[in-house]
PDB file of C-alpha atoms in Angstrom:
ATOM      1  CA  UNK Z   1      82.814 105.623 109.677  1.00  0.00           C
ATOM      2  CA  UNK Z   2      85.372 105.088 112.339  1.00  0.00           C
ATOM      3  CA  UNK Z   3      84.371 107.307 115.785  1.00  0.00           C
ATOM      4  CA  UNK Z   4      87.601 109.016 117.295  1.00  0.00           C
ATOM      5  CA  UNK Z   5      87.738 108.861 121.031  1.00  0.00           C
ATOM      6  CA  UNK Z   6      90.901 109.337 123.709  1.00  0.00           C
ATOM      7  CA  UNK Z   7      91.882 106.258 124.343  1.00  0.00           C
ATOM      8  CA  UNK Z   8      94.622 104.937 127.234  1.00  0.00           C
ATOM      9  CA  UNK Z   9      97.428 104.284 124.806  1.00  0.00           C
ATOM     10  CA  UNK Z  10      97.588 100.433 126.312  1.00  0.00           C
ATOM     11  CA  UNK Z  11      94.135  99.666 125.408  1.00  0.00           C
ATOM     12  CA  UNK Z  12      92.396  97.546 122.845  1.00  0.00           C
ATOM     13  CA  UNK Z  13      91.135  99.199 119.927  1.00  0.00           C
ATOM     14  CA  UNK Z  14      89.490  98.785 117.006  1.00  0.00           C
ATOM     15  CA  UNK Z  15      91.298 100.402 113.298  1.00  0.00           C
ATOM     16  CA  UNK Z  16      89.598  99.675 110.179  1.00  0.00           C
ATOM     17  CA  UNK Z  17      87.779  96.454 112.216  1.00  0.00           C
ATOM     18  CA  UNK Z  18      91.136  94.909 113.731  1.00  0.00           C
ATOM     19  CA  UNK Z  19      91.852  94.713 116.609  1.00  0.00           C
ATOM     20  CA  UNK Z  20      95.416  96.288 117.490  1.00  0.00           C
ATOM     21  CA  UNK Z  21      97.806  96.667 120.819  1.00  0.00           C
ATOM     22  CA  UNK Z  22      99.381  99.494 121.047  1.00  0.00           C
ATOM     23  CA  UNK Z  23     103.270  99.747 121.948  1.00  0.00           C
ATOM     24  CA  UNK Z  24     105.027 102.188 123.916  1.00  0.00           C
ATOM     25  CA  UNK Z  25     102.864 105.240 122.267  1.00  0.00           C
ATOM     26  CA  UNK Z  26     104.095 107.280 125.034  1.00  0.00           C
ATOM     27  CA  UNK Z  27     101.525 109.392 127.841  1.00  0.00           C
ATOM     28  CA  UNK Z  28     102.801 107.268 130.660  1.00  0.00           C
ATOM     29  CA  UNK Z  29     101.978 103.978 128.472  1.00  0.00           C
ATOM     30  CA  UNK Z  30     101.463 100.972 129.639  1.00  0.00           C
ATOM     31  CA  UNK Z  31     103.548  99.453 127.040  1.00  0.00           C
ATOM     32  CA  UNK Z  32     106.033  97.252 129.763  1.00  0.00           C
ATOM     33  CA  UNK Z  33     103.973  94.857 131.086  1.00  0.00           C
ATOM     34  CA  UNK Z  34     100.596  94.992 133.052  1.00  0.00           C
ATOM     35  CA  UNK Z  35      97.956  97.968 132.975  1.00  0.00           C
ATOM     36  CA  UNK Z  36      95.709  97.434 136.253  1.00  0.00           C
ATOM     37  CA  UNK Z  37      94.541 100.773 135.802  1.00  0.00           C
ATOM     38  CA  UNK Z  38      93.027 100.229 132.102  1.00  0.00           C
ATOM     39  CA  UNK Z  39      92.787  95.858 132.602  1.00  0.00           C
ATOM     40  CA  UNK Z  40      94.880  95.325 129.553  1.00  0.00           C
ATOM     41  CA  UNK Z  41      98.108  93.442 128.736  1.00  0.00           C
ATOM     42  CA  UNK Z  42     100.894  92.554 126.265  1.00  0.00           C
ATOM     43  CA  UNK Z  43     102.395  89.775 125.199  1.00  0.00           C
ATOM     44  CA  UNK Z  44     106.203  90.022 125.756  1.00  0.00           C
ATOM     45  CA  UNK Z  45     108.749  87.622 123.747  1.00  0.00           C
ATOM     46  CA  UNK Z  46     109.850  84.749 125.929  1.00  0.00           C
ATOM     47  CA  UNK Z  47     113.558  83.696 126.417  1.00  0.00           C
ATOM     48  CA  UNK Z  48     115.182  81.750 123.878  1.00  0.00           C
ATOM     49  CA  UNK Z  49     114.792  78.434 124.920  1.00  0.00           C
ATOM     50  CA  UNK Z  50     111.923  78.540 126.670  1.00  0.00           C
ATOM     51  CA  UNK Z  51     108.985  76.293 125.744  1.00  0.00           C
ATOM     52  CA  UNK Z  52     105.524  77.379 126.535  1.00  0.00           C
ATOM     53  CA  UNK Z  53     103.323  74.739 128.116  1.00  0.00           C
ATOM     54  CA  UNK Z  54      99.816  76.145 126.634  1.00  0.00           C
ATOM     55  CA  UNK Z  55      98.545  73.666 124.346  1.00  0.00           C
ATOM     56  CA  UNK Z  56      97.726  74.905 121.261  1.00  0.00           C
ATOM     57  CA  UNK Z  57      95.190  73.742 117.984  1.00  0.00           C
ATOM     58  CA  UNK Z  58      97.771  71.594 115.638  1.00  0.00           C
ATOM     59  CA  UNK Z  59      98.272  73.628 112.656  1.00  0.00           C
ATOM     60  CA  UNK Z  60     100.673  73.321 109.727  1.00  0.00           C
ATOM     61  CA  UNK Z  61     102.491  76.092 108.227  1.00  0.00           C
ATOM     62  CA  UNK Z  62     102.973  76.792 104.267  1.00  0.00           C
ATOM     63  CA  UNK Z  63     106.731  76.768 103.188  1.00  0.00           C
ATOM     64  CA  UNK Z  64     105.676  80.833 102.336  1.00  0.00           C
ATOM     65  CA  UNK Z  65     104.457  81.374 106.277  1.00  0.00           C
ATOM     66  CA  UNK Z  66     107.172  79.200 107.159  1.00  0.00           C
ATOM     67  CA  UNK Z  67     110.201  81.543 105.865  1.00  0.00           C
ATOM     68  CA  UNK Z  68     107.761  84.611 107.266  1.00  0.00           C
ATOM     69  CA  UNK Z  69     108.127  82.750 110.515  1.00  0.00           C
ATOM     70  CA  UNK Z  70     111.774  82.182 109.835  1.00  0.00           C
ATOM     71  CA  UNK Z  71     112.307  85.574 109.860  1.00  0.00           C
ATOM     72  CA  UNK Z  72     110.463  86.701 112.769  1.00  0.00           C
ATOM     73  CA  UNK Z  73     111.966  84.087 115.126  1.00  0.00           C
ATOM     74  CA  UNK Z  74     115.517  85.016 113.710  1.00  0.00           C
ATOM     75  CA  UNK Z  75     114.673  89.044 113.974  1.00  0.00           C
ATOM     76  CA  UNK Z  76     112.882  88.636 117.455  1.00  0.00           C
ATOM     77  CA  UNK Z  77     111.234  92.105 117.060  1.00  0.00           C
ATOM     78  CA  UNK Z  78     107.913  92.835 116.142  1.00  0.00           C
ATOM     79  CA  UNK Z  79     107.589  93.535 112.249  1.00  0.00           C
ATOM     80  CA  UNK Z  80     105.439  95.191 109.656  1.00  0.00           C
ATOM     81  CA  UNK Z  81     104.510  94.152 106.406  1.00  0.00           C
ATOM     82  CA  UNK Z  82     106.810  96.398 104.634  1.00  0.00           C
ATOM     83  CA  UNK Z  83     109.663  95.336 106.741  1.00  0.00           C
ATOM     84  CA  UNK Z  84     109.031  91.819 105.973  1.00  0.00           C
ATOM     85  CA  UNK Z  85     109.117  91.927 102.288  1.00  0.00           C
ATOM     86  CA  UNK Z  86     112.077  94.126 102.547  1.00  0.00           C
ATOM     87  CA  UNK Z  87     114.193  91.737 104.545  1.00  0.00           C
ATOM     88  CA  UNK Z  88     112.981  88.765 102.449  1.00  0.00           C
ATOM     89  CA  UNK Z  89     115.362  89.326  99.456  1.00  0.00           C
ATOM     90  CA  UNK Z  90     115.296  85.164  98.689  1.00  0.00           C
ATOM     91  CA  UNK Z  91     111.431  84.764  98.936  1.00  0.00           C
ATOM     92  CA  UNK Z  92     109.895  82.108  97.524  1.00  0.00           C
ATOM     93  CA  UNK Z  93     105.795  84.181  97.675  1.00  0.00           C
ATOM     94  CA  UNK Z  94     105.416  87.566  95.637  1.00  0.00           C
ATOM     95  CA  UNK Z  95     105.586  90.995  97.391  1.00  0.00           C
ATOM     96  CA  UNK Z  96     101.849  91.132  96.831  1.00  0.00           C
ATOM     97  CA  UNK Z  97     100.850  87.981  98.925  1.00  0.00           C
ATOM     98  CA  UNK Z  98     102.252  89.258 102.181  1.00  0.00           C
ATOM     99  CA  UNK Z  99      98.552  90.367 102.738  1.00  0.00           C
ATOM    100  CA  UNK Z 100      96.689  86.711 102.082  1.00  0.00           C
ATOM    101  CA  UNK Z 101     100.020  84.798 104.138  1.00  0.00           C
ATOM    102  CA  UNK Z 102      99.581  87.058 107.244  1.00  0.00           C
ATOM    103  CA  UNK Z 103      96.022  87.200 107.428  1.00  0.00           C
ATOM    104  CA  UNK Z 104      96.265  83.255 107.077  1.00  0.00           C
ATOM    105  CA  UNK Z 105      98.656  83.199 109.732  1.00  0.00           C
ATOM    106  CA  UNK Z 106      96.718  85.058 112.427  1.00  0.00           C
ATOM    107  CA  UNK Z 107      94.200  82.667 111.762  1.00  0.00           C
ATOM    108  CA  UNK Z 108      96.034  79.858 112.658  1.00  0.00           C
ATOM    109  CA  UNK Z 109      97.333  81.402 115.175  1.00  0.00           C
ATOM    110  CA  UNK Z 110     101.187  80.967 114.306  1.00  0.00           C
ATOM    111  CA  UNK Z 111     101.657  84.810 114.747  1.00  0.00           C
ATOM    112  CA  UNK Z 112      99.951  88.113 116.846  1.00  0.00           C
ATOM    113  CA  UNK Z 113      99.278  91.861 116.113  1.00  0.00           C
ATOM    114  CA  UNK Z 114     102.044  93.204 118.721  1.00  0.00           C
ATOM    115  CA  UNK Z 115     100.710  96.907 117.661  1.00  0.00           C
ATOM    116  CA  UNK Z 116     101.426  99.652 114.951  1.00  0.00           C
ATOM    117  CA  UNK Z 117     103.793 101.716 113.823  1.00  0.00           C
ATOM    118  CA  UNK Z 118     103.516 104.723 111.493  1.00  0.00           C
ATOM    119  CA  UNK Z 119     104.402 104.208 107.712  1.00  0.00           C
ATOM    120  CA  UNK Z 120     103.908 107.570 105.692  1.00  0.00           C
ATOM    121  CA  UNK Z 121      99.992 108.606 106.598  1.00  0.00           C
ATOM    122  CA  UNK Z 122      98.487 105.080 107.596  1.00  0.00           C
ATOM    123  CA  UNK Z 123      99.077 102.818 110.577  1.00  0.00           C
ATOM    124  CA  UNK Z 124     100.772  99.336 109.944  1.00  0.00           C
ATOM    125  CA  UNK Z 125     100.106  96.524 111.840  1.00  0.00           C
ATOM    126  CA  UNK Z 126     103.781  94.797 113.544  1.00  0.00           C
ATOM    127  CA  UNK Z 127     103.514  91.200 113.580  1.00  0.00           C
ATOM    128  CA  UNK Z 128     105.380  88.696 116.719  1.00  0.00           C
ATOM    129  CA  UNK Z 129     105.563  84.676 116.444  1.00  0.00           C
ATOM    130  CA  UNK Z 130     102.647  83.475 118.993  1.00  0.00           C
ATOM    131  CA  UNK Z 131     105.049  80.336 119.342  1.00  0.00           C
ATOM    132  CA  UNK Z 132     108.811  79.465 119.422  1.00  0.00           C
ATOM    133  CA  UNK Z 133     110.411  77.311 116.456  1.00  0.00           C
ATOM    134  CA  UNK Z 134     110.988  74.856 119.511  1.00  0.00           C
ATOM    135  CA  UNK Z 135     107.127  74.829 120.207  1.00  0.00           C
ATOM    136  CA  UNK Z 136     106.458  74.977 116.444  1.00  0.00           C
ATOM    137  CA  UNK Z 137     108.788  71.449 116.068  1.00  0.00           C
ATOM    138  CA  UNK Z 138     106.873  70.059 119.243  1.00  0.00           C
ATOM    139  CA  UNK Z 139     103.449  70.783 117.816  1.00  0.00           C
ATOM    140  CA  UNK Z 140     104.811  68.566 114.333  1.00  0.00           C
ATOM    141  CA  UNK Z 141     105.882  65.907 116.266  1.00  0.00           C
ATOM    142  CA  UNK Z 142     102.611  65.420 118.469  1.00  0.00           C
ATOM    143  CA  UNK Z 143     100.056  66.165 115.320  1.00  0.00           C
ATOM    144  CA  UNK Z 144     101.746  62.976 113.475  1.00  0.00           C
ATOM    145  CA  UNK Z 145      99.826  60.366 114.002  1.00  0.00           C
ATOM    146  CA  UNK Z 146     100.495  56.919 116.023  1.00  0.00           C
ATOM    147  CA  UNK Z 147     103.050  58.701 118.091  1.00  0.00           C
ATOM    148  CA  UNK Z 148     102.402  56.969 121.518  1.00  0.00           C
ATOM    149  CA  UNK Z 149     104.295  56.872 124.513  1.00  0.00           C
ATOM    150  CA  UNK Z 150     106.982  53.875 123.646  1.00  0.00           C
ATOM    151  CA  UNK Z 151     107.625  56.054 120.026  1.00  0.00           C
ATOM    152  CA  UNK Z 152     108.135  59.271 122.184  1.00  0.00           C
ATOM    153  CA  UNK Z 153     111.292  57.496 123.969  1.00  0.00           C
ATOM    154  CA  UNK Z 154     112.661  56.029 120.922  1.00  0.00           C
ATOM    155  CA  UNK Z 155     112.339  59.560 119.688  1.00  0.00           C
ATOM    156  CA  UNK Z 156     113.916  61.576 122.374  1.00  0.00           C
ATOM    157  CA  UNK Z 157     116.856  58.506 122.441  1.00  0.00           C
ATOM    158  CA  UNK Z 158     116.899  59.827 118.354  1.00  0.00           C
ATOM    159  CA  UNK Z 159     117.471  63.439 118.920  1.00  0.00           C
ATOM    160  CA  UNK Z 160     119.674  62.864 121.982  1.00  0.00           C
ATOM    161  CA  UNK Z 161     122.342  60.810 120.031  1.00  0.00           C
ATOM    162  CA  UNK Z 162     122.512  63.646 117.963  1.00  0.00           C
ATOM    163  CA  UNK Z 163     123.914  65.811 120.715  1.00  0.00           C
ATOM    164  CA  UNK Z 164     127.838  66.231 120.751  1.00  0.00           C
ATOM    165  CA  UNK Z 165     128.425  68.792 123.767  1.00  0.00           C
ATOM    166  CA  UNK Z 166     128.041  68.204 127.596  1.00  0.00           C
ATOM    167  CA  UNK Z 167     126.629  71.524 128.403  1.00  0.00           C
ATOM    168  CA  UNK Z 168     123.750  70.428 126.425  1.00  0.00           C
ATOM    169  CA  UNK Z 169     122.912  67.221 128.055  1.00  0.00           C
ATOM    170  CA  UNK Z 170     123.238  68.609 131.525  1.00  0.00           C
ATOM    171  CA  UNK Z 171     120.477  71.534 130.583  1.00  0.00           C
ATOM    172  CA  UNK Z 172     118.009  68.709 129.501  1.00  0.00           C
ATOM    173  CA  UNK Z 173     119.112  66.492 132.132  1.00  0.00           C
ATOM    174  CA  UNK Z 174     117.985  69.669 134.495  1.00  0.00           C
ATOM    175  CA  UNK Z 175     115.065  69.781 132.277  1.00  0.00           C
ATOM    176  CA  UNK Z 176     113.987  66.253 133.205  1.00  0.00           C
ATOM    177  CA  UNK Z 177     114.339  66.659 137.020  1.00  0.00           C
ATOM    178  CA  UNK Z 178     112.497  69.738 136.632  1.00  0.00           C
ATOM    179  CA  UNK Z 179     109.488  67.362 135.315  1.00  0.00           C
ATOM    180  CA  UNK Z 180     109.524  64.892 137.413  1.00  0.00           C
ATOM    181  CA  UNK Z 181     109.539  67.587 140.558  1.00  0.00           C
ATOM    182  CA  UNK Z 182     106.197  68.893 138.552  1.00  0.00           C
ATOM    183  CA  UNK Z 183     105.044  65.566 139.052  1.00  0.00           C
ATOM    184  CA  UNK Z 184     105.418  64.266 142.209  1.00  0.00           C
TER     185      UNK Z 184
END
């Protein structure tokens, strides 16, 4: 039996074993950013664009997590499970599997538990991508195998020749004296 106690509404907390954020439940929340007062935080989307530099465990993604993921990159909102299946008219996984694919992705840690949101008398759990596509792609390239340093050039040459507009070329341009400031 679960015990009910006040909680801040920015804590941890456990419901039905899981552990859950909540989101902007209101009391003077902590839902923006930082609680010092309670020690907790949230996760907030990053800009598009923006690739994280925490290295995470290689993992590959089913083509069923991968149009889940799809969607929550494309939505950038948090989602529940019911909103999922409703705005995945074109699935290729059955309405029933949403359970087994998210469960599978929180293991892998491809997506979070961003919090809750009412649905009729329950709590649902809203789901957020714990990486970009861009860090997703990145994470592909570096788990295949033999990809040293000489293969990483002829790589980046690859996907640079595929670039038609100058804007583009002067933001990775910036990108690379950004690095080598980092390094010196």
């Amino acid at each position: 039996m679960i015990e009910k106690r006040s909680v801040p509404p920015c804590s941890l907390f456990l419901l039905y074993g899981v552990r859950m954020i909540p989101l902007g439940l209101g009391n003077g929340g902590c839902a923006a950013g930082i609680c010092r007062k309670h020690g907790c935080t949230k996760q907030a989307l990053r800009p598009e664009g923006v690739i994280s530099s925490v290295k995470r465990p290689y993992f590959k993604l089913t083509k069923s997590e991968m149009e889940i993921m799809d969607l929550l990159w494309k939505e950038k909102r948090p989602l529940c499970r019911s909103e999922i299946i409703a705005l995945s008219p074109d699935r290729s996984w059955k309405a029933g599997s949403i359970h087994i694919l998210l469960n599978s992705m929180l293991e892998k840690g491809a997506v979070q538990v961003a919090g809750f949101v009412q649905s009729t008398k329950n709590y649902a759990r809203t789901f957020l991508p714990e990486l970009t596509l861009e860090e997703y792609a990145v994470m592909q390239i570096q788990g295949t195998r033999g990809l040293d340093g000489c293969r990483l050039v002829g790589l980046t040459a690859a996907l640079i020749g595929e670039i038609d507009d100058r804007e583009t070329l002067e933001r990775l341009e910036q990108a690379i004296q950004e690095k080598k400031q980092q390094l010196s």
